Short mmCIF file of C-alpha atoms in Angstrom, two decimals:
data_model
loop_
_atom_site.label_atom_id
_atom_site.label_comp_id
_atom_site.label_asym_id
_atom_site.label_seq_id
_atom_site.Cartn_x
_atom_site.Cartn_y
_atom_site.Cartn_z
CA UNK A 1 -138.60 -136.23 15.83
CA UNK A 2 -135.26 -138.43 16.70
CA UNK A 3 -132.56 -136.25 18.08
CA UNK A 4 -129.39 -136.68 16.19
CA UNK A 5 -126.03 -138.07 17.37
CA UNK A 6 -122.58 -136.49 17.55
CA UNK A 7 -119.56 -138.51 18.30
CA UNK A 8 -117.33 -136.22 20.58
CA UNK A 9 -114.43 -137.41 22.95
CA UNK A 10 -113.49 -137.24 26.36
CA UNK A 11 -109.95 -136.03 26.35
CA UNK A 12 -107.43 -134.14 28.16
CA UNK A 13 -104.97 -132.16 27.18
CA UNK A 14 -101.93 -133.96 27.94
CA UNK A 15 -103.48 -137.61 26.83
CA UNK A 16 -103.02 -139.13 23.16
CA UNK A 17 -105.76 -140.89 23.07
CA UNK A 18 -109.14 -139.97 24.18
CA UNK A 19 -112.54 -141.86 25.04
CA UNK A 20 -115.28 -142.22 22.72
CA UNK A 21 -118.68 -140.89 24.05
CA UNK A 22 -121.67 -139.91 22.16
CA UNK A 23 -123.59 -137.03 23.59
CA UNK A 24 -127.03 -135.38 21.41
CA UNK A 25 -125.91 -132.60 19.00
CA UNK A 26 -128.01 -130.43 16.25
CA UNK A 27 -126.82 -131.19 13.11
CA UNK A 28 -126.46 -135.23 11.76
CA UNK A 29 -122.18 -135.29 11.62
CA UNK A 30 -119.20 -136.44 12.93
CA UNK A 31 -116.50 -134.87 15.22
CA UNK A 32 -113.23 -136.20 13.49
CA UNK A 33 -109.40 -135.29 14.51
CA UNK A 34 -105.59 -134.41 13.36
CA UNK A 35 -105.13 -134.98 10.16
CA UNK A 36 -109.06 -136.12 9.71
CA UNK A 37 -110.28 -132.51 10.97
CA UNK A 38 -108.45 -131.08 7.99
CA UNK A 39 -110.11 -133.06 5.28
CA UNK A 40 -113.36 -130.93 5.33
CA UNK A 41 -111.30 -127.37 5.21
CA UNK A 42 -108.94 -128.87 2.42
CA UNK A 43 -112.19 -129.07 0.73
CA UNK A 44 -112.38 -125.21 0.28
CA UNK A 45 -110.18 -124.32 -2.72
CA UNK A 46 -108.39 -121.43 -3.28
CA UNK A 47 -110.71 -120.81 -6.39
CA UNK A 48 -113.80 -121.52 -4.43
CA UNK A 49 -116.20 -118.94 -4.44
CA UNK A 50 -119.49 -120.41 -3.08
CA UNK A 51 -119.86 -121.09 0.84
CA UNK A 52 -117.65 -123.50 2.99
CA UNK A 53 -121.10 -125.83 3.52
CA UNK A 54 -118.69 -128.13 6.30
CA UNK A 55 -121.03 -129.78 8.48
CA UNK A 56 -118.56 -130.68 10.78
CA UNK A 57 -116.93 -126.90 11.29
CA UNK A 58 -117.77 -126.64 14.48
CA UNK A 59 -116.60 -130.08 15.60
CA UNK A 60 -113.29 -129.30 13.99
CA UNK A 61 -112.97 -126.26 16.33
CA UNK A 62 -113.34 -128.53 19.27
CA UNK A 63 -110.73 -131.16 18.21
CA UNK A 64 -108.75 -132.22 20.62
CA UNK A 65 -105.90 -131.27 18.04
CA UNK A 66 -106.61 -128.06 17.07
CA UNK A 67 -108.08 -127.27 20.99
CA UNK A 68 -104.83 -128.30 21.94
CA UNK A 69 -102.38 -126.15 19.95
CA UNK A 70 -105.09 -123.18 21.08
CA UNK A 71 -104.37 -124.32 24.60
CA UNK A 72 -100.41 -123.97 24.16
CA UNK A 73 -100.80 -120.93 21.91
CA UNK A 74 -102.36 -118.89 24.82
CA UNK A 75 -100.16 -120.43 27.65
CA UNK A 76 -96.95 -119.11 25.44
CA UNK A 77 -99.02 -115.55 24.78
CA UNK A 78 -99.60 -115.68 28.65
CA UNK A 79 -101.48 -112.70 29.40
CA UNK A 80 -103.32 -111.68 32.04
CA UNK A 81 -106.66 -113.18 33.62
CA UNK A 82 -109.88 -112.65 32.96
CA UNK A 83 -113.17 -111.70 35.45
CA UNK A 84 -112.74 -114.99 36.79
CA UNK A 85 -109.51 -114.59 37.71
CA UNK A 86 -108.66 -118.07 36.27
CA UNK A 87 -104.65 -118.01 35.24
CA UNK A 88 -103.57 -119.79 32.14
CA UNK A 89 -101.57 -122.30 34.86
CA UNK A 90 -104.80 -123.38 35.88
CA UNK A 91 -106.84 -124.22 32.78
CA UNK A 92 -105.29 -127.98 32.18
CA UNK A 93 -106.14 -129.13 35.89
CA UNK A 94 -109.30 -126.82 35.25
CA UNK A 95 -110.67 -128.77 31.88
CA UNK A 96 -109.93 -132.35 33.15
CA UNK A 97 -112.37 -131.89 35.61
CA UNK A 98 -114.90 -129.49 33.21
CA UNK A 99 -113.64 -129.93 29.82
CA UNK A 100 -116.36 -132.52 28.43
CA UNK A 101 -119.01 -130.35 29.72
CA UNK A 102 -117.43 -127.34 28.34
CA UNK A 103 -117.13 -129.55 24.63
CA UNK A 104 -120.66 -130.56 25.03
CA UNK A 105 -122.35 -126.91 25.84
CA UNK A 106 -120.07 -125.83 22.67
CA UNK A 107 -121.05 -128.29 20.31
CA UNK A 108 -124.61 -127.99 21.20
CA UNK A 109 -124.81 -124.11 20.78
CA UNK A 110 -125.54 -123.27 24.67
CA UNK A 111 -121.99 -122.11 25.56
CA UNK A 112 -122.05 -118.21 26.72
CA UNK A 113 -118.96 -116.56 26.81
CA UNK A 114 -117.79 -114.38 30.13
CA UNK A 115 -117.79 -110.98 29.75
CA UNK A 116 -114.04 -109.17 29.43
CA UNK A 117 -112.34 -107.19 31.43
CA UNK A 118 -111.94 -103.79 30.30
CA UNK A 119 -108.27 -102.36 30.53
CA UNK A 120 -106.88 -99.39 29.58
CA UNK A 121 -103.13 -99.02 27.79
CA UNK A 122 -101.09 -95.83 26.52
CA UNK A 123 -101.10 -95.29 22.77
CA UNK A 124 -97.92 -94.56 21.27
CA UNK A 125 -98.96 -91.37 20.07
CA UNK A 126 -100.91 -90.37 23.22
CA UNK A 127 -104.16 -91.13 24.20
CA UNK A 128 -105.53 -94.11 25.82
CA UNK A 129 -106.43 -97.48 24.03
CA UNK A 130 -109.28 -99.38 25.35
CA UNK A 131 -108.51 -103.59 25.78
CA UNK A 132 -110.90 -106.38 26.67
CA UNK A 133 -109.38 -108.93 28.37
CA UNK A 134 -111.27 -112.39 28.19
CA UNK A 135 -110.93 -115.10 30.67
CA UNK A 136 -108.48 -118.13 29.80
CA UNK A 137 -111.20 -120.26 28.74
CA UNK A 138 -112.57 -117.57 26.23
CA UNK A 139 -109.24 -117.27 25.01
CA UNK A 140 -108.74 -120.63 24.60
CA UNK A 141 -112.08 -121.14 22.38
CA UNK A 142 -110.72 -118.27 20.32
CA UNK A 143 -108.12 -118.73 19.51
CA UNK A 144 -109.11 -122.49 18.16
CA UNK A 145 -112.02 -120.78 16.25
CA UNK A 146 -109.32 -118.39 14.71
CA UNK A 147 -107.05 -121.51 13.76
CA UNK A 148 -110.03 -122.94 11.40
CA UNK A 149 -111.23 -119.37 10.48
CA UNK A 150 -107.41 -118.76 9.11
CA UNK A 151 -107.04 -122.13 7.38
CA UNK A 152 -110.71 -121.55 5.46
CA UNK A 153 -109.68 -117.41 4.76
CA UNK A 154 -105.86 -116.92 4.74
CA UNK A 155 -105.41 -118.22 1.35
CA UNK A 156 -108.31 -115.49 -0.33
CA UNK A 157 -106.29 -112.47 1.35
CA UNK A 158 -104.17 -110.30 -0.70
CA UNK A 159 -100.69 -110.58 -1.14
CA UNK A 160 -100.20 -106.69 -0.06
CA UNK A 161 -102.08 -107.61 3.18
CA UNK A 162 -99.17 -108.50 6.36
CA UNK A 163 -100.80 -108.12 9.70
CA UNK A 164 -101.73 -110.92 11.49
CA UNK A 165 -101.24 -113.77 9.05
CA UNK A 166 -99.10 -116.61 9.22
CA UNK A 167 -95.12 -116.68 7.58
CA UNK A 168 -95.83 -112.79 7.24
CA UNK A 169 -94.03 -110.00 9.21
CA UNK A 170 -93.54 -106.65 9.65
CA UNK A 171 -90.24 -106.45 7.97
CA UNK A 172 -92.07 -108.44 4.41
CA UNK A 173 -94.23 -105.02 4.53
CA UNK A 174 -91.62 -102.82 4.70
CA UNK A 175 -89.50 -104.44 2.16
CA UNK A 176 -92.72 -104.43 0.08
CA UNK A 177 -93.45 -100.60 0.18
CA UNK A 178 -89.54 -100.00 -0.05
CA UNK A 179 -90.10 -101.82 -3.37
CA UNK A 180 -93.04 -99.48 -4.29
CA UNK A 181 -90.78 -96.27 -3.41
CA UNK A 182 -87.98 -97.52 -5.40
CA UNK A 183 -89.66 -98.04 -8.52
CA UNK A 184 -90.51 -93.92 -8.68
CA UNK A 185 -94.17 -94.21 -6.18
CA UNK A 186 -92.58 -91.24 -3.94
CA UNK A 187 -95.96 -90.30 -3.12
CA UNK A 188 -97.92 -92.14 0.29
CA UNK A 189 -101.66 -91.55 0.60
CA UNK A 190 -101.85 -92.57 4.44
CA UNK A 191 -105.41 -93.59 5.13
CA UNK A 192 -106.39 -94.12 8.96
CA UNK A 193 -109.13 -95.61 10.42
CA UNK A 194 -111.17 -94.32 13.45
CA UNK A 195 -111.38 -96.11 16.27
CA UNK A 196 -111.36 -99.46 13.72
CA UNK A 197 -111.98 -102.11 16.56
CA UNK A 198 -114.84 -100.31 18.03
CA UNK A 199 -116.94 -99.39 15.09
CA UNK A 200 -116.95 -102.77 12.99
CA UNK A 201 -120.84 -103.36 11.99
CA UNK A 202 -122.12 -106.69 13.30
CA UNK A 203 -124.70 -107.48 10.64
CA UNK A 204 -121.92 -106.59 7.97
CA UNK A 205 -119.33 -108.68 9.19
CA UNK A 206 -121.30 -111.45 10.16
CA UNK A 207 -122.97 -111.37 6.33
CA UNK A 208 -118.91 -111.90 5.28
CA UNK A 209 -118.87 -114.69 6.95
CA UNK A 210 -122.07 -116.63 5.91
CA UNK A 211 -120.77 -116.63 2.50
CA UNK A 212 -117.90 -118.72 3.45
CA UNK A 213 -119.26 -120.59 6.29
CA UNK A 214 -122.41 -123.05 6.53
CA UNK A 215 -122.15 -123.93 10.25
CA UNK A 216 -124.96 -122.18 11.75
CA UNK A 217 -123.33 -123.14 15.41
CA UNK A 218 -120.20 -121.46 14.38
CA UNK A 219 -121.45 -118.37 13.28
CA UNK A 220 -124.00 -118.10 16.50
CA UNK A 221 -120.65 -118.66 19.02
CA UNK A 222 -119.13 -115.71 16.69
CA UNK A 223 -121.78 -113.31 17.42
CA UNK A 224 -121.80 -114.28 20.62
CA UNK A 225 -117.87 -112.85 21.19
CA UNK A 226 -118.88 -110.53 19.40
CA UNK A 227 -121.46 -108.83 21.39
CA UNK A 228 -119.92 -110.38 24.60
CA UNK A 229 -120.06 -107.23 27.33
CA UNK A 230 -117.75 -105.11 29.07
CA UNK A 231 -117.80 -105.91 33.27
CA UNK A 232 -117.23 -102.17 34.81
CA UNK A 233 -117.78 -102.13 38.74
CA UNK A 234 -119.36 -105.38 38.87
CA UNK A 235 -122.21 -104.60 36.00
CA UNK A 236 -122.28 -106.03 32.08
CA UNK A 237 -122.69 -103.37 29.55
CA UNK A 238 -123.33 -105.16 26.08
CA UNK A 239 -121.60 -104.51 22.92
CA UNK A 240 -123.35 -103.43 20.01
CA UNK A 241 -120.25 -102.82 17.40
CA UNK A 242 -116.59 -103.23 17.15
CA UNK A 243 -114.21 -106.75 17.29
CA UNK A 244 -113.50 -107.31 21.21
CA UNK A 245 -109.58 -105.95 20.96
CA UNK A 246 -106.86 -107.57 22.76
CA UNK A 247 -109.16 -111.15 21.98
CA UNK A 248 -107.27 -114.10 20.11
CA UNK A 249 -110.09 -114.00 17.59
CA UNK A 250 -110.21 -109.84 16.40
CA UNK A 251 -106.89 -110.33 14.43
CA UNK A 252 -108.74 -112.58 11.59
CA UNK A 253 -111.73 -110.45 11.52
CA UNK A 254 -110.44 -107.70 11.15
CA UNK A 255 -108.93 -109.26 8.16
CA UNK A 256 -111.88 -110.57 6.81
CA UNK A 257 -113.34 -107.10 7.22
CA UNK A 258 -110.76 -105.37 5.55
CA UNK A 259 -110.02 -107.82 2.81
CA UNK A 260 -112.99 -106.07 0.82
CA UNK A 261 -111.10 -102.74 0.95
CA UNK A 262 -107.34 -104.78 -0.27
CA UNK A 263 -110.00 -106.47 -3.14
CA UNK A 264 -111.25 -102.40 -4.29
CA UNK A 265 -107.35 -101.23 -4.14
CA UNK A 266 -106.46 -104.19 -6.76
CA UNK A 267 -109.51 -104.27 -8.89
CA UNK A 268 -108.47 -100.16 -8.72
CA UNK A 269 -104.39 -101.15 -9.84
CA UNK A 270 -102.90 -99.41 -6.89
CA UNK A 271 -99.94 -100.52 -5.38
CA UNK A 272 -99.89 -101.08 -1.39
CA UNK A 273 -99.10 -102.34 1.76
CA UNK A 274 -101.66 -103.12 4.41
CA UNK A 275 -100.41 -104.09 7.91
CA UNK A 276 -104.02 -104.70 10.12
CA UNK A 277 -105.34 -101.05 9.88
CA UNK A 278 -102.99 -99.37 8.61
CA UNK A 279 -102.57 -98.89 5.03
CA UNK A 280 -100.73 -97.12 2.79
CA UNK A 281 -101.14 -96.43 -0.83
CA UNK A 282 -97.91 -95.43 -3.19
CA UNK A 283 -98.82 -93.21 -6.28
CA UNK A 284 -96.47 -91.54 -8.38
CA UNK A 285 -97.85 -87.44 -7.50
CA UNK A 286 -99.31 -85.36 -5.28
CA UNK A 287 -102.75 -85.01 -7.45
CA UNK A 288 -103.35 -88.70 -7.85
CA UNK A 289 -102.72 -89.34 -4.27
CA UNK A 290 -105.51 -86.30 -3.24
CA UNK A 291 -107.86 -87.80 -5.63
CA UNK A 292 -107.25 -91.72 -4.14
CA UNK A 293 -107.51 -90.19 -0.59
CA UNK A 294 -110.88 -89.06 -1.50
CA UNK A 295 -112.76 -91.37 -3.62
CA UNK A 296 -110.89 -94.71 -1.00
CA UNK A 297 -112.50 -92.82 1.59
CA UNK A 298 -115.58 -92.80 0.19
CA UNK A 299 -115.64 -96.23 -0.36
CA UNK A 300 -114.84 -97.33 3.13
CA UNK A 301 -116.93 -94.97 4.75
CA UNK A 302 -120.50 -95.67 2.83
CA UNK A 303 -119.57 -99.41 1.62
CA UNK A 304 -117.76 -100.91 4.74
CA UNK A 305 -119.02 -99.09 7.16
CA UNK A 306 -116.45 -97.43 8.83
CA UNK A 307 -114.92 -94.06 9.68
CA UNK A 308 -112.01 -92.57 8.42
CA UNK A 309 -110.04 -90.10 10.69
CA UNK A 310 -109.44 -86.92 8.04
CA UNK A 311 -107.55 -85.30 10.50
CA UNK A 312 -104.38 -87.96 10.41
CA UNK A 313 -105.20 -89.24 6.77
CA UNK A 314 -102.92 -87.39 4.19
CA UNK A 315 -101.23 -87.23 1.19
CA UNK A 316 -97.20 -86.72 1.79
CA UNK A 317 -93.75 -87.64 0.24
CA UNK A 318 -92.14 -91.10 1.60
CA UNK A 319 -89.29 -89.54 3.95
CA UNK A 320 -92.28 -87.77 5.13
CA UNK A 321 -94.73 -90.50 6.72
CA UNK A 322 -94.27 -93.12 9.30
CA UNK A 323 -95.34 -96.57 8.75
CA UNK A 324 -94.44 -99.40 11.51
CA UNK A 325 -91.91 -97.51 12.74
CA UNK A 326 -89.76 -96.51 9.71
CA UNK A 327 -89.57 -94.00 7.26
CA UNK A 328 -88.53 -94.17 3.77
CA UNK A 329 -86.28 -91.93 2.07
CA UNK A 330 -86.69 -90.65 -1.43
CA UNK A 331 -83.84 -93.36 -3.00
CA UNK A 332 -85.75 -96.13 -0.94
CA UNK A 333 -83.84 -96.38 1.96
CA UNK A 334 -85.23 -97.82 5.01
CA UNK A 335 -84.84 -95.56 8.26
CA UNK A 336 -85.72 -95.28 11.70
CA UNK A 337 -88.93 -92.71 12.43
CA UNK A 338 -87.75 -90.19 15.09
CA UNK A 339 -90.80 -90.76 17.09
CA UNK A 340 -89.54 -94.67 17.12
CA UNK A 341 -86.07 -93.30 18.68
CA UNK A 342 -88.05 -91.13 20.80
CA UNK A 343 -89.85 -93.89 22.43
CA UNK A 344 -86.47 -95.99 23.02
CA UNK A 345 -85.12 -92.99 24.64
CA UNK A 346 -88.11 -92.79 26.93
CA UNK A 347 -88.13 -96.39 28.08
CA UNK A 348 -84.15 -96.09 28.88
CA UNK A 349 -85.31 -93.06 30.81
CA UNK A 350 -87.67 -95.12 32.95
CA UNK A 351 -84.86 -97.73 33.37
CA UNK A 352 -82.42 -95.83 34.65
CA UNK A 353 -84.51 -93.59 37.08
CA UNK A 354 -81.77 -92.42 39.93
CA UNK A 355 -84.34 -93.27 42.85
CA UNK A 356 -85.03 -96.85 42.15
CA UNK A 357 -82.67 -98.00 44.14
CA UNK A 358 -81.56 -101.26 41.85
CA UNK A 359 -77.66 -102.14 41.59
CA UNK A 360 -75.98 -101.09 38.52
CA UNK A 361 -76.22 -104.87 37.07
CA UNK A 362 -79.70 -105.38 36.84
CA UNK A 363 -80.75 -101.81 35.10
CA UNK A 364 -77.68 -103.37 32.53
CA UNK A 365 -80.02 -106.50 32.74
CA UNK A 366 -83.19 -104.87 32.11
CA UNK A 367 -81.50 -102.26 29.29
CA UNK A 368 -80.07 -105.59 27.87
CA UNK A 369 -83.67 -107.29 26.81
CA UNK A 370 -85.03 -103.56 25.46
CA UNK A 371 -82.10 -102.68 23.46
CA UNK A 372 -82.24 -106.32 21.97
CA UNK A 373 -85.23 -106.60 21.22
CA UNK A 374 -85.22 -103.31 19.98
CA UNK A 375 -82.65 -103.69 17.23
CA UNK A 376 -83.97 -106.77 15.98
CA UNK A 377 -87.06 -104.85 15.03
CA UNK A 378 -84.82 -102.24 12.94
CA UNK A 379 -82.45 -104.56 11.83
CA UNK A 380 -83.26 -103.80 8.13
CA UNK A 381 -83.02 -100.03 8.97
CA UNK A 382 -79.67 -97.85 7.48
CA UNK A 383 -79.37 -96.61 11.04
CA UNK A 384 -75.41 -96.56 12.31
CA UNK A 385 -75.57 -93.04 12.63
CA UNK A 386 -78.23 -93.35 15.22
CA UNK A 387 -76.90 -96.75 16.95
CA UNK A 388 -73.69 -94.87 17.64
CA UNK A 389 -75.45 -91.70 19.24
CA UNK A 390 -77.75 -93.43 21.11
CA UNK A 391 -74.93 -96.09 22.55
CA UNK A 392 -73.34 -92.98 23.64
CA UNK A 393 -76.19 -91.37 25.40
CA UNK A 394 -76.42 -94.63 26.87
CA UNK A 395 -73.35 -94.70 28.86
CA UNK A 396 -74.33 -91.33 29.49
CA UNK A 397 -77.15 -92.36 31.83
CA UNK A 398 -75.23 -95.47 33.16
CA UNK A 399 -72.67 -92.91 34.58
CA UNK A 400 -74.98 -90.93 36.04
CA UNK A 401 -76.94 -93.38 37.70
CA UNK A 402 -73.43 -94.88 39.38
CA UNK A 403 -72.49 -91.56 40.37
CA UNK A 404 -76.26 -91.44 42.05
CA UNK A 405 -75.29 -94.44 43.87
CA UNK A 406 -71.93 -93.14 44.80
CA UNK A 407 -73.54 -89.84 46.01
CA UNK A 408 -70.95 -88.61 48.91
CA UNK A 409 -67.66 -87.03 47.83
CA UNK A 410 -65.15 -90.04 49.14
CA UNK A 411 -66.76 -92.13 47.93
CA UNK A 412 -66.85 -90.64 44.22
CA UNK A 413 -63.02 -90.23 44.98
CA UNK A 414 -61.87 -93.88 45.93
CA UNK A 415 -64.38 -95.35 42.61
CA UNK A 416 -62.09 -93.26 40.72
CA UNK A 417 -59.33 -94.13 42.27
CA UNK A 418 -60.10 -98.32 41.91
CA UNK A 419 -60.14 -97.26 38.55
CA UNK A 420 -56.83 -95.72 38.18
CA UNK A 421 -57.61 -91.98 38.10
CA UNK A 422 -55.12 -89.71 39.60
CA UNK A 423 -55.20 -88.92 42.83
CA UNK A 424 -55.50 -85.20 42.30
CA UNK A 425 -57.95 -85.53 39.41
CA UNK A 426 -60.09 -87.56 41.89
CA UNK A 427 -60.35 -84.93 43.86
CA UNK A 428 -60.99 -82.45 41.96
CA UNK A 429 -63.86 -84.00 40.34
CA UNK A 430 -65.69 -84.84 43.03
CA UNK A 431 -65.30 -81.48 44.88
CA UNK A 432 -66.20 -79.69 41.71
CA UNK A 433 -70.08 -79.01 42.61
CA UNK A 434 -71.50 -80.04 39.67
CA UNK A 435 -74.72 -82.03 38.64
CA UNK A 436 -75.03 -85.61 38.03
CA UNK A 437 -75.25 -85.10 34.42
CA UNK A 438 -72.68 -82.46 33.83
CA UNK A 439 -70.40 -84.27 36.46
CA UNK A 440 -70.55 -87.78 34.26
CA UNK A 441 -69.24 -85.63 31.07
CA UNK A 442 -65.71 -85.28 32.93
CA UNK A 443 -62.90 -86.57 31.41
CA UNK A 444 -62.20 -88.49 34.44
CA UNK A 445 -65.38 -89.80 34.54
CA UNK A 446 -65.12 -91.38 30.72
CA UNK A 447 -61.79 -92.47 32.08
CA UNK A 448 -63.04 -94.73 34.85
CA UNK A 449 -66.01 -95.85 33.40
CA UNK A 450 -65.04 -96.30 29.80
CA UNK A 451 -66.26 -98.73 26.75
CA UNK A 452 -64.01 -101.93 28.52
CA UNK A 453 -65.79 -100.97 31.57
CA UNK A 454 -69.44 -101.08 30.26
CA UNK A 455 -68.07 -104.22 27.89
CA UNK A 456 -67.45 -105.83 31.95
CA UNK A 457 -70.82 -105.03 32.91
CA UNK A 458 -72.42 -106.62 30.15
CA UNK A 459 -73.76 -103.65 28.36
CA UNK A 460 -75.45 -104.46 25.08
CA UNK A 461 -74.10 -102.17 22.57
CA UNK A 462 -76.50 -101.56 19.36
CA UNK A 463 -73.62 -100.06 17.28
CA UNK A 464 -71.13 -103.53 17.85
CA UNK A 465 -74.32 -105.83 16.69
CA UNK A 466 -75.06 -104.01 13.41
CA UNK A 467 -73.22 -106.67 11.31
CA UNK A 468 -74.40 -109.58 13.20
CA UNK A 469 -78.00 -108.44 12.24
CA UNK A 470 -76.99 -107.84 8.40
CA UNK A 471 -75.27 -111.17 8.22
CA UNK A 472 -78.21 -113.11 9.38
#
C-alpha cells in the first residue's frame, strides 16, 4: 500500500516564510497556515452537534502560526523548567536546530512527551497543592493544542462559565453572581470538588472529546499528556487519572469536563456562576438550596465521575460564603473576604521582616508591586473602610522596620532630630525602653515619619487610588 504525503514546512520561529518539504504522514491531507489553518475550525458551527471530522486538526496544531503564538504565550507565562532543565530562553535557538524533527515525530503520531516535574505549592487555605511542571517543549505543544481545542469548544460553553476562557475574568463572575444576589437569590449552595485535577476519568474525558474531534493523531497526543508520568528521584511513575495541573493544556479540559455539569444546571433553570471548579449556585431559600446540594451532587458524583468534598460543600446566606475572594452582602454589595485581607497582611509581614537586612526603599519597592496588584484585583469591592486601616497598619510596619535599622539610642535621636522633633522629645523617646512596635506608636514617631514622609519614599497608598480604580 502507497504511503501518503503530508506537506509540512521547515520554519523557524522568527522567519516569515518557511520552506516547503514533504515528509510521509498517516492520513491523505494538507498542513495549511494563518488565516488558511482557520478555514477547517470555522467549519464547526456554533449549532453543530455532530463531530469536528477536520482532517487536517493536527496539522493546524503544528502551524507555524498558531506554534508560534504558543511559543510567545509560554515565553510571556515564563515559568520554570522542566526535567530537562531546558529554559524558555533556549527553545528558539533549540527548535532551529530540532524543530522539523520535532514537527515530523508530531505529525506522524511518534512524539512522547517528557515526564513533569512534580512541585509542591501552599494552598491558600492550608495544605499543600501538588504541580507538574512540563519541560518548555511540552509546554509549547500545549499550549498550541489548547489554542485549536478553544477555538473548536469555547463557543459551546455556557455563558455562566468564567475560568479560563478568553475576554472573560474574574471580576465578569462576580458582577454576574452580584446580579443573582440582587434580584432576591440570597441563598449560595457552594459545591466543591475533591481533589478535581487528580481524579478526572481518562476514558470519560477522552469519550468528550471524540464527539467533537475526528483526528485520531490528536486525540492519541492528548492521552498521551494525559497519562504522561511524574519523575520523583530519578524514576517515572505513570498517571492513571486527573488533568496534569500547572500544564498549558488542563485549563480547557477541565472545561470540557465540566461543561456537562454547567449543561445539567441550565437544562435544571438554576442560576450560577462557575469559575474553573468552583461553582456556586443562587436559590432563593435555605430548603431549595439543601435539596440542589444533594441531588447536583449526585449527579456529578455517579454521572461525571468525580468526588464532591461534603465536608466544605454547603448551603449558606451570601455575606456568608467566599467566592474568588469576595463576599457578598445581603443588598448585593461586593466586599472583600477577611481571609483575602488576611493573606495581604501576611505577605506585608514577610516583606517587612526586621532581619532582612534590605534598605527602607526597596521593601517600599517590593510593598509597591503587592499592594498594586492587589487593589486592582478588588477594585470593584466597597472596601474604603478597609483600604484606610490597612494603609495605616502599613506605616505601622514601615516605622518599625526603620527604627530596626536605627537600633542604637543616638542614632534614633539625631533621625528625629533631621526630622524636626524637639530636642527633648528626641530624647525621651529613644531612652524610653520600649519595643519596636509600641515605640513606632509615639507621637514623635508619627511626627517624623508622617504621610509626606511615606508620600517621599514612594509608598503606594490603597486608600489615595480608590477613585482612580472607580473612574477607569
Amino acid at each position: 500500500m502507497e504511503q501518503k504525503k503530508a506537506v509540512v514546512y521547515q520554519w523557524s520561529l522568527f522567519e516569515d516564510r518557511p520552506n516547503k518539504k514533504t515528509i510521509p504522514h498517516s492520513e491523505d491531507c494538507e498542513v495549511v497556515f494563518g488565516a488558511e489553518a482557520g478555514k477547517g475550525l470555522q467549519a464547526v458551527g456554533a449549532g453543530e452537534q455532530e463531530r469536528a471530522l477536520v482532517s487536517h486538526l493536527m496539522a493546524t496544531v503544528c502551524s507555524p502560526d498558531n506554534f508560534s503564538r504558543a511559543f510567545k504565550r509560554v515565553k510571556k507565562n515564563k515559568g520554570a523548567a522542566g526535567i530537562d532543565g531546558m529554559v524558555t530562553g533556549e527553545f528558539a535557538s533549540w527548535y532551529n536546530r530540532e524543530g522539523q524533527g520535532l514537527i515530523e515525530k508530531l505529525l506522524n503520531g511518534t512524539y512522547k512527551p517528557e515526564a513533569v516535574r512534580p512541585v509542591e505549592i501552599s494552598k491558600p487555605n492550608g495544605g499543600k497543592r501538588q504541580l507538574g511542571i512540563p519541560t518548555v517543549t511540552d509546554r509549547i505543544i500545549q499550549q498550541a493544542i489548547s489554542q485549536v481545542l478553544e477555538q473548536i469548544y469555547d463557543h459551546t460553553f455556557s455563558e455562566s462559565s468564567f475560568g479560563y476562557r478568553p475576554k472573560r475574568s474574574t471580576h465578569q463572575a462576580l458582577k454576574t453572581a452580584q446580579g443573582h444576589v440582587r434580584e432576591g437569590r440570597e441563598v449560595v449552595v457552594e459545591i466543591d470538588l475533591k481533589n478535581f485535577f487528580d481524579v478526572v476519568n481518562h476514558n470519560r474525558l477522552m469519550s468528550r472529546l471524540c464527539e467533537r474531534i475526528g483526528d485520531k493523531t490528536l486525540l492519541s497526543l492528548i492521552r498521551k499528556y494525559l497519562q504522561s508520568g511524574v519523575m520523583i528521584g530519578g524514576l517515572v511513575s505513570q498517571r492513571t487519572e486527573g488533568t496534569p495541573q500547572g500544564s498549558p493544556l488542563s485549563p480547557i479540559l477541565s472545561n470540557i469536563v465540566l461543561d456537562e455539569l454547567d449543561k445539567e444546571l441550565e437544562s435544571r433553570g438554576h442560576k450560577f456562576v462557575r469559575y474553573a471548579d468552583d461553582c456556586n449556585i443562587y436559590v432563593r431559600s435555605q430548603t431549595a438550596g439543601v435539596r440542589i446540594l444533594k441531588n447536583i451532587g449526585n449527579f456529578i458524583e455517579t454521572k461525571l465521575k468525580l468526588r464532591v468534598n461534603r465536608e466544605k460543600s454547603k448551603v449558606s446566606l451570601s455575606y456568608q460564603t467566599k467566592f474568588l475572594g469576595y463576599t457578598i452582602s445581603r443588598h448585593g454589595h461586593l466586599l472583600i473576604a477577611e481571609q483575602s485581607l488576611k493573606r495581604l497582611k501576611s505577605k506585608v509581614r514577610t516583606i517587612t521582616r526586621r532581619n532582612r537586612g534590605s534598605s527602607l526603599e526597596q521593601i517600599v519597592e517590593e510593598l509597591n508591586t503587592v499592594l498594586r496588584g492587589w487593589q486592582e484585583y478588588f477594585s470593584i469591592a466597597q472596601a474604603s473602610s478597609h483600604y484606610k486601616a490597612m494603609d495605616a497598619w502599613i506605616r505601622h510596619k514601615l516605622r518599625c522596620y526603620k527604627l530596626k535599622q536605627l537600633k542604637r539610642v543616638y542614632t534614633v535621636v539625631r533621625f528625629l532630630r533631621s526630622r524636626g522633633v524637639a530636642e527633648f522629645r528626641c530624647w525621651i523617646t529613644a531612652c524610653s525602653g520600649k519595643g519596636f512596635w509600641r515605640l513606632s506608636m509615639a507621637h514623635s514617631m508619627h511626627e517624623a515619619m508622617n504621610l509626606k514622609w511615606f508620600e517621599s519614599l514612594g509608598l503606594y497608598s490603597l486608600l489615595a487610588n480608590v477613585v482612580r480604580f472607580k473612574s477607569k
